[in-house]
Amino acid sequence: MLVEWNTVTSAVCSYNTHRINVIDIGATLQPESDCNMPCSGNSSEICGAGDRLTYYTWGGSPLYVWEFPTGNDAGLYEFLIGGVVVPLLTTASTNGKVTFLEKYGIGPPNSTGAYKLDLTQINNFTAAWRTMHVKTDIFCSGSVILPDRVGRQINVGGWANDATCGVRLYWPDGSLGQPSTNDWEENVNELSLQAGRWYPSVMVMANGSLLVVDGEEGSNGAPVPSLKILPKVGPTIFCDYLDRTNPYNLYPFLAVLPSGGVLITYYNEARILDEVTLETTRTLSNIPGAGTAMLLPQYAPYTDPLTIIICGRSVPGPEVALDNCTIERMPSKRVETCMVALPDGTYLILNGGQQGRAGFGTSSDPNLNALLYDPSKPVNQRISVMANTIIARSAILLMDGRVLVSGSDPEDSCYPQDINNTDWAYGQTVPFTITSNSSGAIRVSLIGAVSSTHGNSMGQHTIFPAFSCSGNFCTVTAPPNAYVSPPGWFMVFVLDGPTPSFATWVRIGGDPANLGSWPDYPDFTVPGSGPVEVWKSPCDGLTC
């Protein structure tokens, strides 16, 4: 496994270098001979003298090139239905509906803390929105979709007291257009975390169990610098590196590595953990940034190094947001960045603020500018500046390929492909049929199930698997193992050129940790370990 932090460095010596507009500040250029003091760190270089500052100009090709699409190419925003909640955590469920979680018990409109939106009912406000319930405050908790047969959503941690130990489960039910009846299940006296956590991250490991990392003892409390496994296995594991970097490391980024082990990035540091002991096996060099992280696409045959991009953050102290990614610059600065993996392998970067940090009233100057990041283009030429959003909130990918920004909504559409097998084994070859005319530029992508909060897309994963077609009959080959693709749920898109189909949800890798039979308490309903339940699509019974 090779992990590299690609960063742009400067070939200047260790003195004050300023790019100065000499006209704006009234400065005048002086002879180079006036700069005659040797640098303290490198006596072979000159570091100015006599209150002189070295002024540099660049005469080569532009260091950064951003594209500015117009019209439809810049993106289109639609307001389709009013909302009932300002969501803190947003998740696309495996039945096509969207769940929202928000701070519990603060009064209307967010009095229950949990809501569900049926994306097919936009013309019927009452049918579109369903009020659900949690028992403790999920504010700044962590979520992920389980690899069990029904794709339950788990939410852990929370605001204070019992909420920080909370473990909440929701079994999505009801196809699109049909009512749902299930609600969140929670009983902190039966099922709880071993150590309460506010701002934790959670991830499905290669063995199918859950890794819960980091946090604090409630709002702005003492650090909880430890790791734990769900279902419970042994004690929590203390991490001095998390203790040392608190509070800048909250919601650390986690990823299973194709060669084995777990990558954790926290503040501006990173290391690889043994997947069994969770002890450090390798400490990586510091990251040139500490913002939102995303895995870039993996392509069959999965021999290239795993690439991770980290964009945006703010600096401690003045908390001014930065415009940096790990390998290039963005055209605007942002903190609490949202990055949404799109079916074609690009990423939508949006939302966040230009000043401050996460918390009540601690972030200001919202960044409404949306960017499209295309990793297939050369470095420093990958970003296009898209149409501005009107709100700066969480964003997730929907089954029709559009992005939901706190209350947008897709129209009904049909599958241009027919995938009936929704439970894939590693390496399995799965047939599907293209049921509409195509240009022949076909691709298949797998987008991991995501829960989005605070610029952290827990579960994000983009894979372009091997596939082949003969006419309209095609086959796709599932990823080879749990290190390339940890067990879990994915949206499968078939793309005709740049245009994605309506997605099909599939489970890859099964449920090796038998989470479908967990937890064994009377207050929790479990689906068992049988085959997946298949949700009906809006296209069932129609000719697409």
XYZ file of C-alpha atoms in Angstrom:
544
model
C 0.000 0.000 0.000
C 1.384 3.380 -1.003
C 0.035 6.558 0.551
C 1.495 9.836 -0.633
C 0.535 13.378 0.273
C 1.171 15.282 -2.946
C 1.819 18.922 -2.109
C 3.063 21.925 -4.002
C 6.285 23.229 -2.452
C 8.226 26.390 -3.096
C 11.905 26.564 -3.985
C 12.544 29.748 -2.022
C 14.811 30.064 1.020
C 13.780 30.763 4.598
C 13.234 34.506 4.581
C 10.141 36.659 4.341
C 8.925 36.369 0.779
C 6.013 38.550 -0.249
C 4.208 38.813 -3.527
C 3.753 42.595 -3.552
C 1.779 44.762 -5.925
C 4.249 47.627 -5.950
C 1.702 50.018 -7.445
C -0.972 49.443 -4.785
C 1.333 49.985 -1.797
C 3.498 52.688 -3.318
C 6.709 50.623 -3.168
C 9.489 50.999 -5.702
C 11.799 48.363 -7.093
C 15.395 48.665 -5.875
C 18.639 47.176 -7.201
C 19.126 43.489 -6.501
C 22.519 44.346 -5.030
C 20.749 45.964 -2.051
C 19.626 42.482 -0.977
C 22.981 41.245 0.294
C 22.386 39.591 3.673
C 23.044 35.817 3.723
C 20.109 33.689 4.872
C 20.507 32.354 8.409
C 19.306 28.903 7.344
C 21.263 28.750 4.081
C 24.235 31.073 3.689
C 24.426 30.362 -0.051
C 21.166 32.273 -0.530
C 20.431 35.983 -0.047
C 17.736 37.114 2.385
C 17.473 40.851 1.792
C 18.844 43.661 3.998
C 18.114 47.284 4.839
C 14.331 46.838 5.149
C 14.154 45.381 1.672
C 11.638 42.690 0.731
C 12.203 40.309 -2.132
C 9.560 40.635 -4.835
C 8.820 37.748 -7.165
C 6.892 37.617 -10.416
C 5.863 34.565 -12.395
C 6.202 34.701 -16.140
C 5.316 31.120 -17.017
C 1.985 29.469 -17.741
C -0.783 30.041 -15.131
C -0.298 28.028 -11.967
C -4.038 27.392 -11.643
C -6.647 27.182 -14.385
C -10.325 27.128 -13.412
C -13.099 26.611 -15.896
C -16.290 28.684 -15.762
C -19.148 26.797 -17.461
C -22.310 28.723 -18.317
C -25.965 27.865 -18.784
C -27.001 24.277 -18.092
C -23.356 23.229 -18.001
C -23.000 25.222 -14.779
C -25.737 23.244 -13.042
C -29.384 23.867 -12.267
C -31.071 24.247 -8.882
C -34.739 23.446 -8.339
C -36.916 24.132 -5.308
C -39.472 21.334 -5.268
C -40.882 21.061 -1.726
C -40.764 22.971 1.538
C -38.878 21.473 4.444
C -39.838 20.679 8.036
C -36.309 20.435 9.435
C -32.892 22.040 9.130
C -30.995 18.737 9.074
C -27.805 18.039 10.930
C -27.278 14.581 9.428
C -28.659 13.395 6.076
C -28.728 9.831 4.732
C -30.064 8.285 1.518
C -31.760 5.055 2.605
C -31.637 1.846 0.596
C -35.366 2.126 -0.164
C -34.851 5.443 -1.958
C -36.156 7.662 0.824
C -34.032 10.181 2.735
C -33.692 10.357 6.515
C -32.885 13.546 8.410
C -31.617 13.798 11.979
C -31.478 17.026 13.966
C -31.038 18.234 17.524
C -33.750 16.662 19.669
C -36.175 18.495 21.923
C -35.533 22.136 20.983
C -39.145 22.800 20.033
C -40.819 23.372 16.654
C -40.022 22.741 13.915
C -37.400 20.214 15.060
C -39.174 18.863 18.126
C -38.656 15.124 17.515
C -35.181 15.160 15.970
C -35.983 12.693 13.159
C -37.800 12.946 9.820
C -38.108 11.066 6.526
C -38.723 12.371 3.004
C -40.292 10.301 0.211
C -38.823 11.687 -2.989
C -41.782 10.588 -5.137
C -44.400 12.588 -3.213
C -43.271 16.153 -3.884
C -46.783 17.258 -4.841
C -48.258 16.039 -1.548
C -46.534 17.704 1.393
C -48.241 15.488 3.991
C -47.338 12.263 2.195
C -43.801 13.396 1.397
C -42.783 14.155 4.987
C -42.994 11.748 7.903
C -42.215 12.646 11.507
C -40.089 10.073 13.325
C -38.610 9.935 16.835
C -35.372 9.482 18.748
C -35.118 9.337 22.533
C -31.872 11.222 23.107
C -30.158 14.155 21.442
C -28.210 13.129 18.315
C -26.559 16.540 17.908
C -23.058 16.002 16.396
C -23.289 12.205 16.289
C -21.965 9.709 13.746
C -23.883 7.504 11.314
C -23.361 4.818 8.715
C -25.478 2.224 6.868
C -24.961 -1.344 8.077
C -24.120 -4.200 5.695
C -27.077 -6.215 6.990
C -29.793 -7.516 4.654
C -32.054 -4.441 4.939
C -29.462 -1.683 5.143
C -30.302 -0.426 8.621
C -28.916 2.978 9.561
C -26.989 3.211 12.826
C -26.399 6.442 14.714
C -23.976 6.683 17.656
C -23.025 9.349 20.183
C -24.622 12.718 20.758
C -24.884 15.974 22.613
C -24.674 15.306 26.389
C -25.441 12.891 29.236
C -27.104 9.654 28.035
C -27.097 10.913 24.447
C -23.312 10.602 24.219
C -23.622 6.845 24.853
C -26.575 6.444 22.499
C -26.737 3.681 19.869
C -29.806 4.121 17.637
C -30.978 1.885 14.791
C -33.509 2.435 12.003
C -34.817 -0.249 9.633
C -35.944 1.468 6.394
C -39.320 0.171 5.257
C -41.894 1.058 2.656
C -41.054 1.380 -1.034
C -41.061 4.742 -2.770
C -44.623 6.035 -2.877
C -45.687 3.682 -0.070
C -45.983 4.671 3.614
C -43.284 3.722 6.105
C -44.113 2.589 9.639
C -40.779 1.741 11.295
C -39.171 4.223 13.674
C -35.800 4.640 15.368
C -35.096 2.073 18.111
C -33.031 3.078 21.140
C -32.570 2.054 24.758
C -29.399 3.346 26.403
C -29.964 0.988 29.371
C -29.661 -2.029 27.071
C -27.386 -0.899 24.233
C -24.837 1.869 24.652
C -21.295 2.871 23.803
C -18.615 1.939 26.319
C -17.521 5.583 26.414
C -19.841 8.489 25.620
C -18.820 10.511 22.545
C -19.716 13.818 20.932
C -18.357 14.283 17.351
C -17.345 10.642 16.699
C -16.662 9.032 13.327
C -17.887 5.533 12.455
C -16.830 3.140 9.682
C -17.600 -0.399 8.468
C -14.383 -2.431 8.680
C -13.249 -5.153 6.280
C -14.552 -7.834 8.667
C -18.011 -6.213 8.691
C -17.887 -4.849 12.240
C -18.003 -1.145 13.120
C -15.140 1.100 14.203
C -16.086 4.117 16.345
C -13.365 6.729 16.811
C -12.675 9.841 18.886
C -14.983 12.482 20.358
C -15.512 14.509 23.515
C -17.496 14.046 26.742
C -20.460 16.016 25.501
C -20.474 19.533 24.130
C -16.953 21.010 24.356
C -16.103 18.568 27.126
C -12.949 16.616 27.880
C -11.556 14.500 25.034
C -12.486 10.849 24.559
C -9.333 9.887 22.624
C -10.097 6.235 22.035
C -11.307 3.613 19.586
C -14.005 0.993 20.094
C -15.627 -1.812 18.114
C -19.342 -2.543 17.661
C -20.674 -5.084 18.467
C -18.619 -4.809 21.653
C -15.261 -6.584 21.506
C -12.886 -5.925 24.398
C -12.176 -2.548 26.006
C -11.764 0.809 24.306
C -8.247 1.584 23.023
C -6.618 4.816 24.205
C -4.857 6.861 21.498
C -2.309 9.411 22.632
C -2.330 11.015 19.178
C -6.027 11.799 19.496
C -5.521 13.133 23.015
C -2.689 15.385 21.825
C -4.589 16.889 18.884
C -7.951 17.493 20.582
C -10.142 19.487 19.798
C -8.951 19.933 16.211
C -9.301 16.244 15.335
C -13.053 15.717 15.830
C -14.834 13.676 13.137
C -11.562 12.107 11.917
C -11.527 10.578 8.433
C -11.364 6.758 8.266
C -10.764 4.394 5.353
C -10.069 0.697 4.822
C -6.892 0.306 2.760
C -6.728 -2.066 -0.236
C -3.564 -3.655 1.192
C -5.115 -4.099 4.641
C -5.150 -1.834 7.664
C -7.101 1.320 8.447
C -6.135 4.848 7.486
C -7.018 7.554 9.996
C -6.484 11.258 9.346
C -7.019 13.628 12.264
C -6.263 17.357 12.168
C -3.096 17.575 10.018
C -1.752 14.123 10.886
C -2.286 10.621 9.519
C -1.351 7.061 10.360
C -2.137 3.462 9.420
C -3.606 1.132 12.052
C -3.478 -2.646 12.216
C -6.991 -3.867 11.418
C -6.956 -6.408 14.286
C -5.110 -4.687 17.148
C -5.855 -1.112 15.967
C -2.326 -0.193 17.016
C -0.246 2.087 14.789
C 1.784 0.281 12.131
C 2.994 3.368 10.303
C 2.952 7.094 11.017
C 2.665 9.143 7.845
C 4.062 12.580 7.147
C 1.875 15.503 8.144
C -0.940 16.427 5.786
C -0.740 19.797 3.998
C -4.308 20.513 5.062
C -6.888 19.272 7.550
C -10.278 19.648 5.922
C -12.864 17.398 4.277
C -11.424 14.134 2.936
C -12.708 11.927 0.129
C -11.493 8.737 -1.521
C -10.966 9.287 -5.243
C -12.334 6.575 -7.561
C -10.857 3.092 -7.686
C -10.803 1.389 -11.070
C -10.598 -2.307 -11.932
C -8.201 -4.127 -11.751
C -7.496 -2.070 -8.595
C -3.709 -1.979 -8.933
C -3.239 1.784 -8.590
C -2.533 3.338 -5.162
C -5.560 4.563 -3.263
C -5.750 8.356 -3.627
C -7.301 10.673 -1.054
C -8.062 14.363 -1.490
C -8.486 16.750 1.453
C -9.953 20.195 0.813
C -10.670 23.292 2.900
C -10.220 24.058 6.597
C -9.640 27.033 8.863
C -6.517 27.952 10.790
C -6.534 27.945 14.633
C -6.763 31.378 16.186
C -8.300 33.760 13.636
C -10.157 30.783 12.101
C -9.896 32.137 8.578
C -10.869 29.460 6.064
C -8.299 28.318 3.505
C -8.609 27.625 -0.204
C -6.263 24.646 -0.297
C -6.712 21.037 -1.320
C -3.873 18.601 -0.714
C -2.597 18.952 -4.289
C -4.010 22.226 -5.592
C -6.009 25.365 -4.812
C -9.707 26.141 -4.927
C -10.954 29.465 -6.316
C -12.523 30.326 -2.928
C -11.853 29.480 0.701
C -14.134 27.297 2.783
C -14.419 25.435 6.071
C -16.877 22.562 6.759
C -16.751 21.669 3.093
C -19.254 19.223 1.590
C -17.882 16.929 -1.114
C -20.342 14.676 -2.951
C -19.121 11.756 -5.087
C -21.006 11.757 -8.409
C -21.714 8.725 -10.624
C -19.254 9.775 -13.349
C -16.258 9.892 -10.996
C -16.314 13.651 -10.432
C -17.017 15.417 -7.123
C -19.288 18.325 -6.278
C -17.656 20.649 -3.737
C -20.072 23.066 -2.072
C -21.404 24.606 1.120
C -19.510 25.621 4.243
C -18.316 29.017 5.437
C -15.340 31.256 4.799
C -14.681 32.001 8.472
C -14.901 30.026 11.711
C -15.463 26.391 12.636
C -18.223 23.912 13.505
C -20.591 24.889 16.323
C -23.355 27.275 17.338
C -22.791 30.601 15.586
C -19.070 29.898 15.097
C -19.068 29.844 11.296
C -19.845 32.892 9.174
C -19.719 34.260 5.636
C -21.319 31.258 3.879
C -19.662 30.019 0.711
C -22.453 29.584 -1.836
C -20.121 28.873 -4.741
C -20.271 25.274 -6.008
C -17.283 23.598 -7.666
C -16.936 20.489 -9.807
C -13.718 18.531 -9.246
C -12.652 16.173 -12.032
C -9.700 13.939 -10.998
C -9.253 12.747 -14.603
C -7.876 16.173 -15.591
C -4.315 17.434 -14.942
C -3.534 18.738 -11.463
C -4.312 22.478 -11.123
C -6.832 22.206 -13.982
C -9.407 19.976 -12.307
C -11.887 22.525 -10.928
C -14.855 24.115 -12.695
C -16.768 26.953 -11.026
C -20.468 26.083 -11.146
C -23.673 27.994 -10.464
C -24.075 29.328 -6.930
C -26.307 27.552 -4.437
C -28.856 29.453 -2.379
C -28.207 27.579 0.885
C -25.017 26.272 2.510
C -26.016 23.000 4.126
C -25.328 19.244 3.885
C -25.521 17.503 0.510
C -25.955 13.875 -0.597
C -26.287 11.982 -3.881
C -29.747 10.711 -4.821
C -30.687 7.653 -6.850
C -31.369 9.651 -10.024
C -27.879 11.192 -9.978
C -28.934 14.576 -8.626
C -27.625 16.090 -5.404
C -29.962 16.907 -2.523
C -28.975 20.095 -0.697
C -31.228 20.209 2.394
C -34.490 19.824 0.554
C -34.102 19.537 -3.213
C -35.809 16.569 -4.808
C -35.660 14.298 -7.869
C -38.440 13.725 -10.363
C -39.611 10.192 -11.089
C -37.503 8.435 -13.702
C -36.959 4.963 -15.114
C -34.066 2.579 -14.987
C -32.224 2.417 -18.293
C -30.863 -0.904 -17.052
C -32.299 -3.982 -15.362
C -30.240 -5.356 -12.451
C -32.167 -8.011 -10.510
C -29.407 -9.455 -8.356
C -29.021 -7.097 -5.406
C -26.791 -9.257 -3.176
C -23.294 -9.541 -4.691
C -20.413 -11.715 -3.533
C -16.855 -10.519 -3.996
C -15.638 -11.248 -7.518
C -19.103 -12.338 -8.669
C -20.138 -11.666 -12.271
C -23.619 -10.135 -12.410
C -25.640 -9.843 -15.648
C -27.769 -6.839 -16.547
C -29.643 -5.641 -19.604
C -29.682 -2.133 -21.031
C -33.331 -1.457 -21.831
C -32.953 1.843 -23.687
C -30.935 3.036 -26.657
C -27.405 4.126 -25.817
C -24.505 5.886 -27.472
C -22.227 2.945 -26.756
C -20.085 4.920 -24.275
C -21.221 2.801 -21.349
C -19.667 2.810 -17.876
C -20.712 1.306 -14.538
C -20.037 2.973 -11.194
C -20.629 1.948 -7.577
C -21.259 4.744 -5.052
C -21.102 3.736 -1.385
C -23.972 4.525 0.980
C -23.240 7.804 2.773
C -24.346 9.605 5.917
C -23.356 13.258 5.659
C -22.701 15.680 8.501
C -20.206 18.460 9.242
C -18.405 17.953 5.943
C -17.841 14.256 6.746
C -19.386 11.740 4.319
C -19.183 8.548 6.375
C -19.179 5.519 4.081
C -18.133 7.383 0.910
C -16.582 5.109 -1.720
C -16.467 5.309 -5.539
C -15.615 2.227 -7.607
C -15.603 1.671 -11.361
C -15.776 -2.140 -11.676
C -14.889 -4.249 -14.696
C -17.794 -4.843 -17.100
C -18.455 -5.933 -20.665
C -21.397 -5.720 -23.077
C -22.577 -7.593 -26.136
C -25.371 -5.555 -27.604
C -27.755 -4.716 -24.774
C -26.644 -7.668 -22.647
C -23.870 -6.807 -20.155
C -22.075 -8.256 -17.180
C -20.379 -6.452 -14.314
C -17.804 -7.978 -11.956
C -18.023 -7.150 -8.261
C -14.869 -5.868 -6.486
C -12.513 -8.702 -5.478
C -12.350 -8.397 -1.695
C -13.273 -6.504 1.479
C -10.149 -4.340 1.374
C -10.950 -2.855 -2.019
C -14.619 -2.635 -1.017
C -15.601 -3.104 2.647
C -18.942 -4.910 3.110
C -21.870 -2.615 2.541
C -24.507 -1.067 0.328
C -23.811 0.725 -2.950
C -25.829 2.590 -5.542
C -25.116 1.064 -8.969
C -25.239 3.548 -11.845
C -24.959 2.724 -15.544
C -23.702 5.774 -17.406
C -24.294 6.494 -21.080
C -21.517 8.989 -21.704
C -21.898 11.566 -18.920
C -25.544 10.693 -18.199
C -26.258 8.378 -15.241
C -29.174 5.990 -14.947
C -31.510 5.821 -12.015
C -29.570 3.781 -9.461
C -30.149 0.292 -8.121
C -29.137 -0.428 -4.526
C -26.974 -3.546 -4.086
C -25.146 -5.097 -1.140
C -21.574 -6.244 -1.746
C -19.732 -8.629 0.544
C -22.655 -9.738 2.676
C -22.767 -9.386 6.455
C -19.600 -11.150 7.726
C -19.955 -9.799 11.278
C -23.599 -10.995 11.435
C -24.860 -7.517 12.302
C -28.274 -8.613 11.048
C -28.714 -10.558 14.289
C -27.481 -7.712 16.493
C -28.454 -6.376 19.014
C -30.196 -9.162 20.895
C -32.460 -7.028 23.107
C -36.273 -6.890 23.326
C -36.398 -3.206 22.351
C -34.651 -3.811 19.017
C -35.968 -5.532 15.896
C -33.336 -7.377 13.854
C -33.626 -8.543 10.218
C -31.506 -11.681 10.555
C -28.811 -12.849 8.174
C -30.889 -13.985 5.180
C -30.739 -12.555 1.647
C -31.395 -8.877 1.022
C -34.880 -7.456 0.807
C -35.467 -6.015 -2.655
C -37.164 -2.626 -2.828
C -39.410 -1.842 -5.778
C -38.263 0.926 -8.068
C -40.465 3.664 -9.568
C -39.975 1.785 -12.867
C -41.441 -1.564 -11.807
C -44.140 -2.571 -14.251
C -43.163 0.132 -16.748
C -41.311 0.010 -20.034
C -38.138 2.085 -19.732
